[in-house]
Short mmCIF file of C-alpha atoms in Angstrom, two decimals:
data_model
loop_
_atom_site.label_atom_id
_atom_site.label_comp_id
_atom_site.label_asym_id
_atom_site.label_seq_id
_atom_site.Cartn_x
_atom_site.Cartn_y
_atom_site.Cartn_z
CA MET A 1 -42.58 -11.16 25.84
CA ALA A 2 -44.27 -14.41 26.86
CA SER A 3 -43.70 -15.57 30.41
CA GLU A 4 -42.13 -18.94 31.24
CA TYR A 5 -45.64 -20.12 32.17
CA ASP A 6 -46.89 -19.07 28.73
CA ARG A 7 -43.99 -20.83 27.03
CA ARG A 8 -44.62 -24.04 28.97
CA SER A 9 -48.31 -23.85 28.04
CA LEU A 10 -47.42 -23.43 24.39
CA LEU A 11 -45.02 -26.37 24.36
CA ARG A 12 -47.44 -28.57 26.31
CA ALA A 13 -50.23 -27.79 23.83
CA GLY A 14 -48.01 -28.64 20.90
CA ALA A 15 -46.80 -31.86 22.47
CA THR A 16 -50.27 -33.00 23.48
CA ALA A 17 -51.62 -32.36 20.02
CA GLY A 18 -48.70 -34.34 18.62
CA SER A 19 -47.55 -31.63 16.27
CA ALA A 20 -44.07 -30.37 16.99
CA GLY A 21 -43.42 -31.22 13.31
CA LEU A 22 -40.15 -31.39 11.38
CA LEU A 23 -38.22 -28.17 10.97
CA LEU A 24 -37.21 -27.02 7.53
CA LEU A 25 -33.48 -26.70 6.89
CA GLY A 26 -32.80 -23.05 6.47
CA ALA A 27 -35.83 -21.89 8.43
CA ARG A 28 -33.86 -19.04 9.90
CA ALA A 29 -33.06 -17.81 6.42
CA ALA A 30 -36.76 -17.86 5.58
CA GLY A 31 -37.28 -14.93 7.91
CA PHE A 32 -38.79 -16.49 11.02
CA SER A 33 -37.68 -18.74 13.80
CA GLY A 34 -37.51 -22.51 13.78
CA GLU A 35 -40.08 -22.78 16.58
CA PRO A 36 -43.23 -24.87 15.98
CA LEU A 37 -45.62 -23.17 13.57
CA PHE A 38 -48.85 -25.08 14.26
CA THR A 39 -49.12 -24.20 17.94
CA LEU A 40 -52.83 -23.39 17.64
CA GLY A 41 -53.79 -26.70 16.07
CA VAL A 42 -56.05 -27.20 13.09
CA ALA A 43 -59.81 -27.20 12.54
CA SER A 44 -62.45 -27.90 9.94
CA GLY A 45 -65.93 -26.53 9.52
CA ASP A 46 -69.10 -25.94 7.51
CA PRO A 47 -69.09 -29.29 5.68
CA LEU A 48 -70.67 -29.66 2.25
CA PRO A 49 -71.34 -32.91 0.38
CA ASP A 50 -68.08 -32.53 -1.51
CA GLY A 51 -65.86 -30.68 0.93
CA MET A 52 -65.39 -28.39 3.90
CA VAL A 53 -63.25 -25.54 5.20
CA LEU A 54 -59.83 -26.46 6.61
CA TRP A 55 -58.25 -23.97 9.01
CA THR A 56 -54.93 -23.33 10.67
CA ARG A 57 -52.84 -20.34 11.65
CA LEU A 58 -49.05 -20.13 11.62
CA ALA A 59 -47.92 -18.76 14.98
CA PRO A 60 -44.48 -19.71 16.36
CA LYS A 61 -45.00 -17.08 19.09
CA PRO A 62 -48.77 -17.16 19.51
CA LEU A 63 -48.84 -14.85 22.54
CA GLU A 64 -47.48 -12.00 20.44
CA GLY A 65 -49.79 -9.88 18.30
CA ASP A 66 -48.26 -10.98 14.99
CA GLY A 67 -47.72 -14.57 16.12
CA GLY A 68 -43.97 -14.20 15.63
CA MET A 69 -44.36 -14.35 11.85
CA PRO A 70 -42.66 -12.15 9.24
CA ALA A 71 -44.62 -9.45 7.44
CA ARG A 72 -44.87 -11.44 4.22
CA PRO A 73 -47.05 -14.22 2.78
CA VAL A 74 -46.06 -17.80 3.49
CA PRO A 75 -47.16 -20.73 1.28
CA VAL A 76 -49.01 -23.51 3.11
CA ARG A 77 -49.82 -26.87 1.58
CA TRP A 78 -52.83 -28.92 2.68
CA GLU A 79 -53.58 -32.60 2.16
CA VAL A 80 -56.76 -34.65 2.58
CA ALA A 81 -56.64 -38.44 2.86
CA ASP A 82 -59.24 -41.14 3.29
CA ASP A 83 -57.12 -42.86 5.95
CA PRO A 84 -55.52 -41.47 9.12
CA ALA A 85 -52.04 -42.63 8.06
CA PHE A 86 -52.25 -40.59 4.81
CA ARG A 87 -51.41 -43.56 2.64
CA ARG A 88 -54.14 -42.46 0.21
CA VAL A 89 -54.10 -38.69 -0.31
CA VAL A 90 -57.22 -37.85 -2.31
CA ALA A 91 -56.94 -34.06 -2.48
CA HIS A 92 -54.25 -31.45 -1.98
CA GLY A 93 -53.61 -27.81 -2.65
CA SER A 94 -51.81 -24.69 -1.51
CA GLU A 95 -52.88 -21.47 0.17
CA SER A 96 -51.04 -18.25 0.92
CA ALA A 97 -51.01 -17.37 4.61
CA GLU A 98 -51.19 -13.58 4.57
CA PRO A 99 -49.85 -11.29 7.31
CA ARG A 100 -52.96 -9.10 7.03
CA TRP A 101 -55.01 -12.07 8.33
CA ALA A 102 -52.50 -13.23 10.96
CA HIS A 103 -51.12 -15.92 8.62
CA SER A 104 -54.35 -17.87 8.97
CA VAL A 105 -55.41 -20.38 6.33
CA HIS A 106 -58.99 -21.05 5.22
CA ALA A 107 -58.77 -23.74 2.53
CA GLU A 108 -62.13 -24.45 0.89
CA VAL A 109 -61.79 -28.05 -0.22
CA ARG A 110 -64.06 -29.43 -2.96
CA GLY A 111 -64.26 -32.63 -5.01
CA LEU A 112 -64.58 -35.13 -2.15
CA ARG A 113 -67.18 -37.85 -1.79
CA PRO A 114 -70.28 -37.19 0.32
CA ASP A 115 -71.09 -38.57 3.76
CA ARG A 116 -67.75 -40.01 4.78
CA ASP A 117 -64.79 -39.42 7.08
CA TYR A 118 -61.54 -37.84 5.90
CA TRP A 119 -58.27 -36.80 7.54
CA TYR A 120 -56.33 -33.63 6.79
CA ARG A 121 -53.10 -31.85 7.64
CA PHE A 122 -51.03 -28.81 6.66
CA ILE A 123 -47.37 -28.47 5.72
CA ALA A 124 -45.42 -25.20 5.93
CA ASN A 125 -41.73 -24.43 6.18
CA GLY A 126 -41.00 -28.15 6.40
CA GLN A 127 -43.26 -28.68 9.40
CA THR A 128 -46.33 -30.89 9.39
CA SER A 129 -49.38 -29.99 11.44
CA PRO A 130 -51.40 -32.42 13.53
CA ALA A 131 -53.58 -34.71 11.44
CA ALA A 132 -57.27 -34.35 12.24
CA ARG A 133 -60.55 -36.00 11.37
CA THR A 134 -63.28 -34.29 9.41
CA ARG A 135 -66.17 -35.45 7.28
CA THR A 136 -68.34 -34.39 4.38
CA ALA A 137 -72.07 -33.84 4.64
CA PRO A 138 -74.43 -36.23 2.86
CA ALA A 139 -75.68 -35.28 -0.61
CA PHE A 140 -78.48 -32.74 -0.38
CA ASP A 141 -81.12 -35.23 -1.57
CA GLN A 142 -79.71 -38.24 0.32
CA GLN A 143 -81.85 -40.14 2.81
CA VAL A 144 -79.79 -40.27 6.01
CA ASP A 145 -80.26 -42.79 8.79
CA LYS A 146 -78.60 -40.89 11.64
CA LEU A 147 -76.85 -37.66 12.59
CA ARG A 148 -74.93 -37.30 15.87
CA ILE A 149 -74.06 -33.81 17.06
CA CYS A 150 -72.62 -32.22 20.18
CA PHE A 151 -73.34 -28.61 21.04
CA GLY A 152 -72.21 -26.15 23.67
CA SER A 153 -71.20 -22.57 24.37
CA CYS A 154 -69.65 -20.22 26.92
CA GLN A 155 -66.11 -21.47 27.53
CA LYS A 156 -64.56 -18.76 29.72
CA TYR A 157 -60.89 -19.68 30.02
CA GLU A 158 -60.56 -18.42 33.56
CA ALA A 159 -63.62 -20.27 34.91
CA GLY A 160 -62.42 -23.83 34.35
CA ASN A 161 -60.57 -26.35 32.25
CA TYR A 162 -61.89 -27.98 29.10
CA ALA A 163 -62.87 -31.46 30.25
CA ALA A 164 -66.09 -30.97 28.29
CA HIS A 165 -64.08 -30.72 25.08
CA ARG A 166 -62.14 -33.86 25.99
CA LEU A 167 -65.45 -35.69 26.33
CA ILE A 168 -66.89 -34.19 23.14
CA ALA A 169 -63.81 -35.36 21.24
CA ALA A 170 -64.23 -38.85 22.66
CA GLU A 171 -67.77 -39.00 21.28
CA THR A 172 -66.44 -38.43 17.70
CA PRO A 173 -69.70 -36.83 16.58
CA ASP A 174 -70.54 -36.10 12.97
CA LEU A 175 -70.74 -32.38 13.71
CA ILE A 176 -70.01 -30.00 16.61
CA LEU A 177 -72.05 -26.83 16.98
CA PHE A 178 -70.55 -24.00 19.00
CA LEU A 179 -73.19 -21.44 19.91
CA GLY A 180 -71.19 -18.46 21.08
CA ASP A 181 -68.75 -17.02 23.62
CA TYR A 182 -65.71 -18.84 22.26
CA ILE A 183 -63.55 -16.30 24.09
CA TYR A 184 -64.22 -13.81 26.90
CA GLU A 185 -62.90 -10.31 26.51
CA ASN A 186 -62.67 -9.21 30.13
CA ALA A 187 -59.48 -8.12 31.89
CA PRO A 188 -57.56 -10.86 33.71
CA GLY A 189 -59.10 -12.01 36.97
CA ARG A 190 -58.39 -14.69 39.54
CA ASP A 191 -60.16 -18.01 39.18
CA VAL A 192 -59.12 -21.49 38.01
CA ARG A 193 -56.68 -19.91 35.55
CA THR A 194 -55.96 -16.43 34.21
CA HIS A 195 -56.25 -14.65 30.88
CA LEU A 196 -52.75 -14.08 29.53
CA ASN A 197 -53.16 -10.53 28.21
CA PRO A 198 -55.06 -7.36 29.16
CA GLU A 199 -58.61 -6.77 27.95
CA PRO A 200 -58.34 -6.50 24.14
CA PHE A 201 -59.50 -3.51 22.12
CA ASP A 202 -57.46 -3.88 18.94
CA VAL A 203 -56.60 -6.68 16.50
CA PRO A 204 -53.31 -7.74 18.18
CA GLY A 205 -55.03 -7.89 21.56
CA TYR A 206 -57.86 -10.09 20.29
CA ARG A 207 -55.36 -12.33 18.51
CA VAL A 208 -53.51 -12.97 21.76
CA ARG A 209 -56.79 -13.67 23.54
CA TYR A 210 -57.75 -16.27 20.90
CA ALA A 211 -54.28 -17.79 21.13
CA THR A 212 -54.70 -18.12 24.90
CA TYR A 213 -57.76 -20.28 24.30
CA LYS A 214 -56.52 -22.18 21.28
CA LEU A 215 -53.31 -23.26 23.00
CA ASP A 216 -55.45 -25.44 25.24
CA PRO A 217 -54.83 -29.07 24.16
CA LEU A 218 -58.36 -30.24 25.02
CA LEU A 219 -59.98 -27.52 22.91
CA GLN A 220 -57.60 -28.49 20.11
CA ALA A 221 -58.63 -32.13 20.53
CA ALA A 222 -62.30 -31.27 20.02
CA HIS A 223 -61.44 -29.33 16.86
CA HIS A 224 -59.38 -32.30 15.67
CA ALA A 225 -62.25 -34.75 16.24
CA ALA A 226 -64.96 -33.43 13.90
CA PRO A 227 -66.03 -30.48 11.76
CA TRP A 228 -67.51 -27.51 13.61
CA ALA A 229 -70.21 -25.00 12.71
CA MET A 230 -69.61 -21.71 14.51
CA ILE A 231 -71.65 -18.70 15.54
CA TRP A 232 -70.75 -15.95 17.98
CA ASP A 233 -72.48 -14.30 20.89
CA ASP A 234 -71.34 -11.16 22.73
CA HIS A 235 -68.03 -11.94 24.43
CA GLU A 236 -66.23 -12.39 21.12
CA VAL A 237 -66.49 -8.58 21.08
CA ALA A 238 -67.79 -7.14 24.40
CA ASN A 239 -70.34 -8.16 27.02
CA ASP A 240 -73.99 -7.61 26.06
CA TYR A 241 -73.24 -5.53 22.99
CA ALA A 242 -76.19 -4.64 20.79
CA ASP A 243 -75.48 -3.47 17.25
CA ALA A 244 -73.26 -0.37 17.67
CA LEU A 245 -73.55 -0.08 21.46
CA ASP A 246 -71.63 -1.82 24.21
CA GLU A 247 -73.08 -2.36 27.67
CA ARG A 248 -71.75 1.03 28.80
CA ASN A 249 -73.49 2.92 25.97
CA SER A 250 -70.09 4.17 24.82
CA ASP A 251 -69.59 6.31 21.75
CA PRO A 252 -70.80 4.13 18.80
CA ALA A 253 -67.95 5.15 16.49
CA THR A 254 -65.39 4.10 19.09
CA PHE A 255 -67.19 0.83 19.73
CA LEU A 256 -67.46 0.01 16.02
CA ARG A 257 -63.68 0.28 15.72
CA ARG A 258 -63.41 -2.28 18.50
CA ARG A 259 -66.05 -4.46 16.83
CA ALA A 260 -64.12 -4.37 13.56
CA ALA A 261 -60.97 -5.55 15.35
CA ALA A 262 -62.88 -8.32 17.12
CA TYR A 263 -64.61 -9.50 13.95
CA GLN A 264 -61.29 -9.69 12.11
CA ALA A 265 -59.71 -11.78 14.86
CA TYR A 266 -62.77 -14.03 14.99
CA TRP A 267 -62.51 -14.82 11.29
CA GLU A 268 -58.76 -15.33 11.56
CA HIS A 269 -59.27 -18.07 14.16
CA MET A 270 -62.37 -19.94 12.95
CA PRO A 271 -62.96 -22.52 10.18
CA LEU A 272 -65.12 -20.12 8.16
CA ARG A 273 -65.36 -19.50 4.45
CA ARG A 274 -63.97 -16.52 2.57
CA ALA A 275 -67.57 -15.39 2.08
CA ASN A 276 -67.70 -14.80 5.85
CA ARG A 277 -64.58 -12.62 5.90
CA PRO A 278 -65.39 -9.29 7.58
CA ASP A 279 -65.45 -5.89 5.94
CA GLY A 280 -64.57 -3.54 8.76
CA ALA A 281 -67.25 -3.77 11.44
CA ALA A 282 -69.56 -5.84 9.21
CA MET A 283 -69.41 -9.61 8.90
CA ARG A 284 -72.19 -11.81 7.53
CA LEU A 285 -72.27 -14.94 9.64
CA TYR A 286 -75.84 -16.22 9.15
CA ARG A 287 -76.03 -19.18 6.81
CA THR A 288 -77.53 -22.63 6.15
CA LEU A 289 -75.94 -26.03 6.72
CA LYS A 290 -77.66 -29.10 5.23
CA TRP A 291 -77.33 -32.73 6.29
CA GLY A 292 -79.04 -34.60 3.44
CA ARG A 293 -82.81 -34.90 3.76
CA LEU A 294 -82.51 -35.52 7.49
CA ALA A 295 -81.61 -32.13 8.97
CA GLU A 296 -81.07 -28.53 8.05
CA PHE A 297 -79.45 -25.93 10.32
CA GLN A 298 -80.08 -22.21 10.09
CA LEU A 299 -77.30 -20.41 11.95
CA VAL A 300 -78.20 -16.83 12.82
CA ASP A 301 -76.58 -13.72 14.28
CA ASP A 302 -78.62 -11.99 16.97
CA ARG A 303 -75.97 -9.37 17.87
CA GLN A 304 -74.94 -7.39 14.82
CA TYR A 305 -78.33 -6.29 13.51
CA ARG A 306 -80.62 -6.10 16.55
CA SER A 307 -82.78 -3.10 17.38
CA GLY A 308 -81.83 -0.90 20.32
CA ARG A 309 -82.47 -1.97 23.89
CA PRO A 310 -86.03 -1.34 25.07
CA CYS A 311 -87.39 0.26 28.25
CA GLN A 312 -84.20 2.22 28.97
CA PRO A 313 -84.15 5.63 30.70
CA PRO A 314 -83.00 8.03 27.93
CA GLU A 315 -80.31 9.65 30.05
CA LEU A 316 -78.27 6.40 30.12
CA LEU A 317 -77.46 6.70 26.43
CA ALA A 318 -76.90 10.45 26.55
CA GLU A 319 -74.57 10.16 29.54
CA HIS A 320 -72.83 6.94 28.38
CA ARG A 321 -73.94 5.03 31.46
CA ASP A 322 -74.48 1.28 31.76
CA TYR A 323 -77.73 -0.07 30.35
CA LEU A 324 -80.23 -1.82 32.63
CA PRO A 325 -80.35 -5.54 31.72
CA LYS A 326 -83.55 -6.60 33.56
CA LEU A 327 -86.63 -4.40 33.76
CA PRO A 328 -90.42 -4.69 34.00
CA ASP A 329 -92.44 -4.73 30.82
CA CYS A 330 -92.97 -1.60 28.74
CA PRO A 331 -94.76 -0.93 25.40
CA GLU A 332 -91.45 -0.49 23.54
CA ARG A 333 -90.42 -4.06 24.35
CA ARG A 334 -93.43 -5.38 22.44
CA ASP A 335 -93.14 -3.00 19.46
CA PRO A 336 -93.53 -5.16 16.30
CA ALA A 337 -91.09 -2.94 14.44
CA ARG A 338 -88.27 -4.16 16.68
CA SER A 339 -86.15 -7.22 15.83
CA ILE A 340 -83.37 -9.14 17.52
CA LEU A 341 -82.20 -10.35 14.09
CA GLY A 342 -82.87 -7.28 11.99
CA MET A 343 -85.60 -7.39 9.36
CA PRO A 344 -83.35 -8.45 6.42
CA GLN A 345 -82.08 -11.45 8.38
CA GLU A 346 -85.62 -12.30 9.49
CA ARG A 347 -86.75 -12.34 5.84
CA TRP A 348 -83.78 -14.53 4.93
CA LEU A 349 -84.64 -16.91 7.77
CA ARG A 350 -88.27 -17.28 6.69
CA GLY A 351 -87.15 -18.02 3.14
CA ALA A 352 -84.58 -20.56 4.31
CA PHE A 353 -87.15 -22.46 6.37
CA GLU A 354 -89.69 -22.40 3.54
CA ALA A 355 -87.10 -23.82 1.13
CA SER A 356 -86.12 -26.65 3.45
CA ARG A 357 -87.23 -30.19 2.69
CA ALA A 358 -85.51 -31.68 5.72
CA THR A 359 -87.19 -33.85 8.33
CA TRP A 360 -85.69 -31.77 11.18
CA ASN A 361 -85.25 -28.00 10.97
CA LEU A 362 -82.88 -26.58 13.56
CA LEU A 363 -82.36 -22.94 14.46
CA ALA A 364 -78.83 -22.66 15.91
CA GLN A 365 -78.54 -19.40 17.81
CA GLN A 366 -77.00 -17.64 20.75
CA THR A 367 -79.47 -16.70 23.49
CA LEU A 368 -82.53 -18.08 25.28
CA MET A 369 -85.51 -17.86 22.92
CA ALA A 370 -88.30 -19.14 25.19
CA ASP A 371 -90.51 -16.64 26.98
CA CYS A 372 -89.03 -16.61 30.48
CA PRO A 373 -89.79 -13.62 32.75
CA ARG A 374 -87.46 -13.58 35.72
CA LEU A 375 -88.19 -13.46 39.41
CA ASP A 376 -87.46 -10.19 41.15
CA PRO A 377 -84.79 -10.85 43.84
CA ALA A 378 -86.49 -8.25 46.02
CA ARG A 379 -89.76 -10.23 45.81
CA PRO A 380 -88.81 -13.84 45.06
CA ASP A 381 -92.25 -15.21 45.96
CA ALA A 382 -94.11 -12.89 43.60
CA THR A 383 -95.02 -13.65 39.99
CA PRO A 384 -92.00 -13.35 37.66
CA SER A 385 -92.06 -9.78 36.38
CA LEU A 386 -88.61 -8.85 35.03
CA TYR A 387 -87.54 -9.33 31.43
CA THR A 388 -83.98 -10.10 30.37
CA LEU A 389 -83.54 -7.48 27.68
CA ASP A 390 -80.29 -8.88 26.27
CA ASN A 391 -81.94 -12.06 24.94
CA TRP A 392 -85.22 -12.75 23.14
CA GLY A 393 -87.03 -11.40 26.19
CA GLY A 394 -86.20 -7.94 24.87
CA TYR A 395 -87.58 -8.76 21.41
CA PRO A 396 -90.76 -10.84 21.80
CA ALA A 397 -92.20 -9.75 18.45
CA THR A 398 -89.37 -11.53 16.61
CA ARG A 399 -90.02 -14.75 18.52
CA GLU A 400 -93.75 -14.54 17.81
CA ARG A 401 -93.21 -13.92 14.08
CA ILE A 402 -90.93 -16.96 13.83
CA LEU A 403 -93.30 -19.22 15.78
CA ARG A 404 -96.28 -18.13 13.68
CA HIS A 405 -94.31 -18.76 10.52
CA TRP A 406 -93.32 -22.24 11.64
CA ARG A 407 -96.93 -22.99 12.55
CA ASP A 408 -98.62 -21.51 9.49
CA ALA A 409 -96.04 -22.70 6.93
CA LYS A 410 -96.06 -26.14 8.56
CA ILE A 411 -92.29 -26.24 8.87
CA ALA A 412 -91.30 -29.81 9.70
CA ASN A 413 -90.11 -30.47 13.25
CA PRO A 414 -88.53 -27.13 14.21
CA LEU A 415 -85.99 -27.23 17.03
CA VAL A 416 -83.97 -24.44 18.63
CA LEU A 417 -80.44 -24.99 19.97
CA SER A 418 -79.21 -22.18 22.21
CA GLY A 419 -76.42 -20.96 24.49
CA ASP A 420 -75.54 -17.84 26.52
CA ILE A 421 -77.28 -18.38 29.86
CA HIS A 422 -74.62 -20.63 31.49
CA ALA A 423 -77.27 -23.19 32.31
CA PHE A 424 -79.04 -26.22 30.92
CA ALA A 425 -82.65 -25.66 29.93
CA ALA A 426 -85.31 -27.54 27.98
CA ALA A 427 -88.56 -25.87 26.98
CA ASP A 428 -91.40 -26.30 24.56
CA LEU A 429 -92.08 -23.07 22.65
CA LEU A 430 -95.77 -22.34 22.97
CA ASP A 431 -98.18 -21.04 20.35
CA PRO A 432 -98.33 -17.24 20.79
CA ASP A 433 -102.00 -17.10 19.74
CA LYS A 434 -103.59 -20.28 21.06
CA PRO A 435 -103.20 -20.98 24.78
CA GLY A 436 -103.41 -24.69 25.43
CA ALA A 437 -102.56 -25.63 21.84
CA PRO A 438 -99.72 -28.08 21.13
CA PRO A 439 -96.28 -26.45 21.23
CA VAL A 440 -94.87 -25.12 17.98
CA ALA A 441 -91.24 -26.15 18.62
CA SER A 442 -88.80 -27.18 21.34
CA GLU A 443 -85.66 -25.47 22.60
CA PHE A 444 -82.56 -26.93 24.24
CA VAL A 445 -79.85 -24.87 25.93
CA GLY A 446 -76.75 -27.03 26.20
CA GLY A 447 -75.18 -25.64 29.34
CA ALA A 448 -71.80 -23.89 29.57
CA ILE A 449 -68.43 -25.48 28.89
CA THR A 450 -66.94 -23.57 31.85
CA SER A 451 -68.75 -20.25 32.46
CA LYS A 452 -70.60 -19.78 35.74
CA ASN A 453 -74.23 -18.83 36.29
CA HIS A 454 -74.72 -16.36 39.15
CA ASP A 455 -78.54 -16.32 39.32
CA PRO A 456 -79.61 -18.22 42.47
CA LEU A 457 -83.25 -17.95 41.38
CA PHE A 458 -82.82 -19.66 38.01
CA LYS A 459 -84.34 -23.01 38.99
CA ARG A 460 -87.25 -21.35 40.77
CA THR A 461 -87.87 -19.16 37.72
CA VAL A 462 -87.89 -22.13 35.33
CA ALA A 463 -90.17 -24.14 37.62
CA ARG A 464 -92.76 -21.37 37.43
CA THR A 465 -92.54 -20.75 33.68
CA PRO A 466 -95.00 -22.43 31.25
CA GLY A 467 -93.37 -24.70 28.70
CA PHE A 468 -90.19 -25.47 30.63
CA HIS A 469 -89.33 -29.09 31.40
CA TYR A 470 -85.87 -28.67 32.91
CA GLY A 471 -83.40 -26.13 34.26
CA GLU A 472 -79.99 -26.58 35.88
CA HIS A 473 -77.54 -23.74 36.51
CA GLN A 474 -75.12 -25.24 39.05
CA VAL A 475 -73.59 -27.86 36.74
CA ARG A 476 -71.53 -27.15 33.65
CA GLY A 477 -71.05 -29.30 30.57
CA TYR A 478 -72.46 -29.79 27.07
CA ALA A 479 -75.28 -31.46 25.16
CA SER A 480 -75.53 -34.13 22.50
CA ALA A 481 -78.31 -34.99 20.09
CA THR A 482 -79.02 -37.94 17.83
CA LEU A 483 -81.43 -37.40 14.96
CA THR A 484 -83.07 -40.10 12.83
CA PRO A 485 -85.96 -39.85 10.37
CA LYS A 486 -88.37 -40.82 13.14
CA ALA A 487 -86.98 -39.33 16.35
CA CYS A 488 -84.59 -36.97 18.06
CA ALA A 489 -82.88 -37.76 21.37
CA VAL A 490 -81.17 -35.02 23.37
CA ARG A 491 -78.89 -35.58 26.35
CA PHE A 492 -77.46 -33.04 28.80
CA VAL A 493 -74.01 -34.06 30.09
CA GLY A 494 -72.77 -32.55 33.36
CA LEU A 495 -69.16 -32.35 34.55
CA ASP A 496 -68.19 -33.60 37.99
CA ASP A 497 -65.58 -30.85 38.40
CA PRO A 498 -65.13 -28.20 35.68
CA ALA A 499 -61.83 -27.13 37.24
CA ASP A 500 -60.34 -30.58 36.56
CA PRO A 501 -59.23 -31.19 32.95
CA GLN A 502 -59.68 -34.93 33.56
CA SER A 503 -63.12 -34.55 35.16
CA GLY A 504 -65.64 -37.29 34.80
CA ALA A 505 -69.20 -36.58 33.72
CA ARG A 506 -72.70 -37.94 34.08
CA PRO A 507 -75.97 -37.69 32.17
CA LEU A 508 -78.14 -35.00 33.73
CA ALA A 509 -81.30 -35.40 31.68
CA ASP A 510 -82.55 -37.05 28.50
CA PHE A 511 -85.34 -35.91 26.22
CA ALA A 512 -87.12 -37.57 23.31
CA LEU A 513 -88.99 -36.03 20.38
CA ALA A 514 -90.98 -37.88 17.75
CA ALA A 515 -91.03 -36.61 14.17
CA GLY A 516 -94.41 -35.11 13.32
CA ARG A 517 -95.41 -34.74 16.96
CA PRO A 518 -94.46 -31.37 18.51
CA GLY A 519 -93.20 -31.25 22.06
CA MET A 520 -90.63 -33.18 24.07
CA THR A 521 -90.92 -36.06 26.48
CA PRO A 522 -88.42 -36.56 29.32
CA ALA A 523 -86.78 -39.90 28.60
#
């Protein structure tokens, strides 16, 4: 049963989002309570030129595993209007919210006009959801003057409040990219606030963990402000997992059951298409998002298909002991047969970039891609010699193949947008074969919404690493980018106090890139 604190949080979220809604007469007879249904807000995602995905989930008791819903389908109507007052409804339809999928709704709207704002809402059991803004992408062959995006990652509920999302919503960008760690799976701790259920291992547990996050009114506000494009990292399942292994090298069959539960709950709570719906412990998340002729995003999954961890003592796996996350180099790390994406996804990615005709080609992904050996805390004045095996540092051959492909295929203006490291970072990605040559691409890590970085040597490491222009691990926040046919401007935005939901913010750093000229310039 939810605590009084949980109930107050639920009601506050609903009131802030403006969606208590009107109750249907006879709701009790329908088989569930007359409490608000749209407690978790609404969201849209993956825009196309003629539509997008619209999401909600019916959950009158969101901190229960079934959301307080009956074990039967419930019809949900959706409406799309070209004005926020819904005087001109231009599209509508109905979906069945199924108990198997936690009464979530993923309406794939088509038939809208390209490159324009719309507003949408849901109606179920006589209640009306919050109305939210979304937009369609430009036509695939359209020349586009400007694209404004915000991107971020790593929003541990316990580590802070969501002032960053309040500020992102205020920017009303065209698109929001979330680059992983939407939830954290760990057991409740003591920090700014506390997870409201034990560490999840099954579908009901993950559902309650998502509900804990989605009840936050500021996170809801960011979803209500613009369409999102989502990818995951590790904490949506378990810390530092790699394919079928968790960080403890537990029994793979047991872990895959947990992964299947986590993948199901992820799909139930994200504005993703039916094509992304999981099949057990498998879920294809990598895909392309186009923004006219201006930009194309390749969103990839570097968790599900990656090769095993390199350089590990063999007894750790045999004895189900924790893997070692930072180690000196070894031949296995550099084995060209290894991949952080898996070879099928790598082939798909090469084909997607070759097919692109966009001015800017963006790889949206989870973890730090730049080559960044870490300082050894036991010898902080020595040359960096440890490799972070959980990110691209454990899979350098994949990075080198991608950089060579971008260089040799002359892919236009490749950029990498990343998350995971709970820090801001900006780096030019250097040619793996030609020291001193112009960089092949640039990478921007957009900080952490709330999650803390515990590496006191991060800034010193970045300062000693070729290609890096910036690193900041003591400030949390998000990043924005504005793309035009001639230039790209990136800004890192830092929060004054991540514990304060009304925190102010300040620009930390600005970077400029010119189309056709690789490498960034601090602005």
